[in-house]
PDB file of C-alpha atoms in Angstrom:
ATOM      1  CA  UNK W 179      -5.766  27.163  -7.141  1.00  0.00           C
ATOM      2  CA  UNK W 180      -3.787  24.809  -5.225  1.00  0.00           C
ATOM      3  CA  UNK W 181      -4.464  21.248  -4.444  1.00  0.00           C
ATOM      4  CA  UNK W 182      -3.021  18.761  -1.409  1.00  0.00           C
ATOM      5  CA  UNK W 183      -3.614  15.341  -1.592  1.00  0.00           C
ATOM      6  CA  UNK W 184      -3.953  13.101   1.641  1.00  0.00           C
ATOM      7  CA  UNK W 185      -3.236   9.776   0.710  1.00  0.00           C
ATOM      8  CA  UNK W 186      -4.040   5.976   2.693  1.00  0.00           C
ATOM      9  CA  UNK W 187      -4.950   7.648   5.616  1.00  0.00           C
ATOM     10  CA  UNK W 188      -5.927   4.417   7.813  1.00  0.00           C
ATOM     11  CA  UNK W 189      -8.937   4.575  10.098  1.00  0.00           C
ATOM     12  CA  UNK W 190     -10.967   2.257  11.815  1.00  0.00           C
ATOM     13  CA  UNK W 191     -14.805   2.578  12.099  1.00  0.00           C
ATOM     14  CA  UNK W 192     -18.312   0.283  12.407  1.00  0.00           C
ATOM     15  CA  UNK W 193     -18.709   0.690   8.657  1.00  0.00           C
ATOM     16  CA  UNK W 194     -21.109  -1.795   7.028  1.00  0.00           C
ATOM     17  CA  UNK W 195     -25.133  -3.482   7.427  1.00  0.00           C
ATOM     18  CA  UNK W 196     -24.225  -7.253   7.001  1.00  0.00           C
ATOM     19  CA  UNK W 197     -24.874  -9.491  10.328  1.00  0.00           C
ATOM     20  CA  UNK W 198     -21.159 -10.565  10.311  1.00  0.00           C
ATOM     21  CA  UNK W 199     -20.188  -7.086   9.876  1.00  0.00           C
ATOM     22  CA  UNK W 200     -22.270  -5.315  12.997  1.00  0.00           C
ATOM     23  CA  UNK W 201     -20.798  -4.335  15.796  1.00  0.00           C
ATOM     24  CA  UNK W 202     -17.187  -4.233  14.356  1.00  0.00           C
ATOM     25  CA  UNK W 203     -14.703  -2.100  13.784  1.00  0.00           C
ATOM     26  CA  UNK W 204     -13.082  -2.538  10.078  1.00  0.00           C
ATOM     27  CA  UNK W 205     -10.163  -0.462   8.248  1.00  0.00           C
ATOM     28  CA  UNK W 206     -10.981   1.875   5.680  1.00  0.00           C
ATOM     29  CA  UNK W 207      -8.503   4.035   3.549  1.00  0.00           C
ATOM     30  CA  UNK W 208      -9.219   7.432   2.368  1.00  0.00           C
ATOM     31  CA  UNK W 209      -7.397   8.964  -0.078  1.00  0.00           C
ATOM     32  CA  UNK W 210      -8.341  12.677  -0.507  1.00  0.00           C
ATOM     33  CA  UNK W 211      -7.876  15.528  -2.754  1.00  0.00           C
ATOM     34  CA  UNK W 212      -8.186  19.120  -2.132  1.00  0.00           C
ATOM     35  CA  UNK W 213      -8.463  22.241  -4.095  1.00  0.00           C
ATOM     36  CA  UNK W 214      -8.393  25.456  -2.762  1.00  0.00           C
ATOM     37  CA  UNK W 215      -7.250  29.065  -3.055  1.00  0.00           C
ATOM     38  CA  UNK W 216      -3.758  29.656  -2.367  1.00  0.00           C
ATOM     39  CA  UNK W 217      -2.868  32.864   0.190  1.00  0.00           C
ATOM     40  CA  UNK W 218       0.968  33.332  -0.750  1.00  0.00           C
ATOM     41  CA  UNK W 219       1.842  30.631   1.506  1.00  0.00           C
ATOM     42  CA  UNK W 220       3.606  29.475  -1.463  1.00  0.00           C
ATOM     43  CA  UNK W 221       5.944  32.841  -1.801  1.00  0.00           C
ATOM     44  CA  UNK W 222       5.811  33.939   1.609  1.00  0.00           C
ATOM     45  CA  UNK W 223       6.747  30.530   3.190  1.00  0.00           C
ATOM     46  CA  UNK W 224       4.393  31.537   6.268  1.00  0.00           C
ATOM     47  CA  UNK W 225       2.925  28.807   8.208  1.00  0.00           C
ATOM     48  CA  UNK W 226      -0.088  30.507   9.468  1.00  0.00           C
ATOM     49  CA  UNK W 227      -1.515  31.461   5.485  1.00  0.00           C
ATOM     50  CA  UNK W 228      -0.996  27.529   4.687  1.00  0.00           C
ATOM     51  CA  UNK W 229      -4.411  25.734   4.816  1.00  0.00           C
ATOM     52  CA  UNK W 230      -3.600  23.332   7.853  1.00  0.00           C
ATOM     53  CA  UNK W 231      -3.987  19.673   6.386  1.00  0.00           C
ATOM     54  CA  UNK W 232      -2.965  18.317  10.031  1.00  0.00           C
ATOM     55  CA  UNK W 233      -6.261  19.926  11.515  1.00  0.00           C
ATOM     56  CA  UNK W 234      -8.228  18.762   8.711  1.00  0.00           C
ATOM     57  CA  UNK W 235      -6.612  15.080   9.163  1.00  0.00           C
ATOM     58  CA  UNK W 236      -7.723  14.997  12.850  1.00  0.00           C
ATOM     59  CA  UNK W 237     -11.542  16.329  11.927  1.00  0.00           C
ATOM     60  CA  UNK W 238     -11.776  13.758   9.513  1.00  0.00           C
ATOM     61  CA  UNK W 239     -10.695  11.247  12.294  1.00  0.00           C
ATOM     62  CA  UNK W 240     -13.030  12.455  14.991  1.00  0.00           C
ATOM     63  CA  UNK W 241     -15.827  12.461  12.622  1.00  0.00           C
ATOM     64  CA  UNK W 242     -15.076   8.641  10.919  1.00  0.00           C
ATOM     65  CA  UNK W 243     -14.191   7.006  14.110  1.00  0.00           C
ATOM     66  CA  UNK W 244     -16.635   8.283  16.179  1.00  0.00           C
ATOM     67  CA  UNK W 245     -19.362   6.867  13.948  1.00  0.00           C
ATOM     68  CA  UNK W 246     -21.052   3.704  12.747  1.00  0.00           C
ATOM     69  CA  UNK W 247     -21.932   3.926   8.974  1.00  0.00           C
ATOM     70  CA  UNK W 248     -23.941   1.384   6.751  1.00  0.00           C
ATOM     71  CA  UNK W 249     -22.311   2.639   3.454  1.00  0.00           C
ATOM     72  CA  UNK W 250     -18.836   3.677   2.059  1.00  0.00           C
ATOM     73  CA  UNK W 251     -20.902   6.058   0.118  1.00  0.00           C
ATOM     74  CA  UNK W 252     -22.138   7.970   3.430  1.00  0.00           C
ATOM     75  CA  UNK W 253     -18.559   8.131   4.790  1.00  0.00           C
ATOM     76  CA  UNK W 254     -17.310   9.763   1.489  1.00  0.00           C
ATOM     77  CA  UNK W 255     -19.830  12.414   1.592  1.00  0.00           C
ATOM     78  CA  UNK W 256     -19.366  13.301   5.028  1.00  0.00           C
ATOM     79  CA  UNK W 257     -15.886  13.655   4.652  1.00  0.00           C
ATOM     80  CA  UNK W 258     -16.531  15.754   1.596  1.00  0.00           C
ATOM     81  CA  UNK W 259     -18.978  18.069   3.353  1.00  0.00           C
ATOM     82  CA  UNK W 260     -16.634  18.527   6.333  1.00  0.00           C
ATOM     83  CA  UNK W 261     -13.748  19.345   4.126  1.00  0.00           C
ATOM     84  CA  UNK W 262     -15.912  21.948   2.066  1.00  0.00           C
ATOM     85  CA  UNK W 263     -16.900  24.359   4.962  1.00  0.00           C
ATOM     86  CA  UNK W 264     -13.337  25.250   5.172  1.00  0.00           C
ATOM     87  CA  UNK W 265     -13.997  28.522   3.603  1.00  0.00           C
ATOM     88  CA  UNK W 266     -10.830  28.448   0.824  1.00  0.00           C
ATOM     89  CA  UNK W 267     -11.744  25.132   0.100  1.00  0.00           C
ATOM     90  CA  UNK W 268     -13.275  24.392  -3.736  1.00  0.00           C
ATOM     91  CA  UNK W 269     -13.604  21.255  -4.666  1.00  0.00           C
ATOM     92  CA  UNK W 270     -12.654  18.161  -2.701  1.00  0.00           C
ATOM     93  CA  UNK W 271     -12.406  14.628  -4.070  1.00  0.00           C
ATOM     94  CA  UNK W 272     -12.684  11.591  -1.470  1.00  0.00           C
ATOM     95  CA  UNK W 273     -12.032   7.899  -2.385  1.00  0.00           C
ATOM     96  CA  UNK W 274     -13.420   5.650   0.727  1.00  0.00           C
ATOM     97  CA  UNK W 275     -11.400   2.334   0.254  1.00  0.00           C
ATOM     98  CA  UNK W 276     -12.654  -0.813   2.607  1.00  0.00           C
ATOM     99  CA  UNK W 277      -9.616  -3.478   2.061  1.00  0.00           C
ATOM    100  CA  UNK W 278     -10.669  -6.826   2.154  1.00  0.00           C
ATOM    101  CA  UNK W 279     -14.631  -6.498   1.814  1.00  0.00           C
ATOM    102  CA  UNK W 280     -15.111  -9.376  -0.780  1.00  0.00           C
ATOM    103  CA  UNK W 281     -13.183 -12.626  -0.736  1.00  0.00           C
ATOM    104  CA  UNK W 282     -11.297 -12.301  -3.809  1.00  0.00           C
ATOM    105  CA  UNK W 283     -10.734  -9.070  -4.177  1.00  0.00           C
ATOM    106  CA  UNK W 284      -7.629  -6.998  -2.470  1.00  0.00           C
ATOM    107  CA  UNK W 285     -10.679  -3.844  -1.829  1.00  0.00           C
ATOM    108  CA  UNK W 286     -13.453  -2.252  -2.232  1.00  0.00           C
ATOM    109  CA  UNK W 287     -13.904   1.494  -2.848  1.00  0.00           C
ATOM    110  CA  UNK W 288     -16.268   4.270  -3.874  1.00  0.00           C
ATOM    111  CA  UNK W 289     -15.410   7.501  -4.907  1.00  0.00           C
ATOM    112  CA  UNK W 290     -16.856  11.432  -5.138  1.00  0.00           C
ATOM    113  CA  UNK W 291     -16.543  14.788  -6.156  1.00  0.00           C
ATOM    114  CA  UNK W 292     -17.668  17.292  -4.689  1.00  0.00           C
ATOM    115  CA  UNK W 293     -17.698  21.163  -5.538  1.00  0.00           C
ATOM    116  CA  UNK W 294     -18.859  24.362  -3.268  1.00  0.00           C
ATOM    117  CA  UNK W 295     -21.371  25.252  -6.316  1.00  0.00           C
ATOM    118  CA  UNK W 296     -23.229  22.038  -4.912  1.00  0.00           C
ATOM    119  CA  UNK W 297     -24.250  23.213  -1.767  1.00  0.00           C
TER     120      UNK W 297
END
């Protein structure tokens, strides 16, 4: 098992079901863990055995910012569902951060796990 992490990756989505929030496009951070099965990428140095975290990055984009979501909880298991029917994939963790949604506090976030045996 091998795991990449995709950290503070910034996007911008209708995220929310407060009046002052409809309608508006706020920043959310994910931060994202992935365990999968390693297939000698790691000896072989080959790019095309590596499990392509750049293609994953830009699903994870189309499907957030193309959206409108009431909860950070939805967005999390989205993004955990699209990451799991990559077929190496294992287990994915996804932390859905939304910076500045109470007045004194720097964030807000909510966090899953999520594991192939749970489909």
């Amino acid at each position: 098992m091998a795991t990449i992490f995709i950290k503070d990756l910034l996007l911008r989505t209708e995220v929310g079901f407060n009046p002052h929030e409809l309608g508006k496009k706020q920043d959310l951070l994910l931060n994202i863990s992935i365990q999968y099965q390693i297939n000698g990428e790691e000896i072989n140095d080959n790019p095309e055995a590596a499990l392509n975290y750049r293609d994953i990055c830009k699903r994870i984009i189309d499907l957030v910012e193309n959206r409108k979501f009431n909860l950070l909880e939805k967005v999390a298991n989205e993004v955990a569902h699209l990451i799991l029917d990559i077929s190496r994939v294992e287990e994915v963790s996804v932390e859905v951060d939304k910076p500045h949604a109470l007045r004194f506090a720097k964030s807000v976030s909510f966090s899953l796990t999520k594991n192939k045996s749970e489909l």
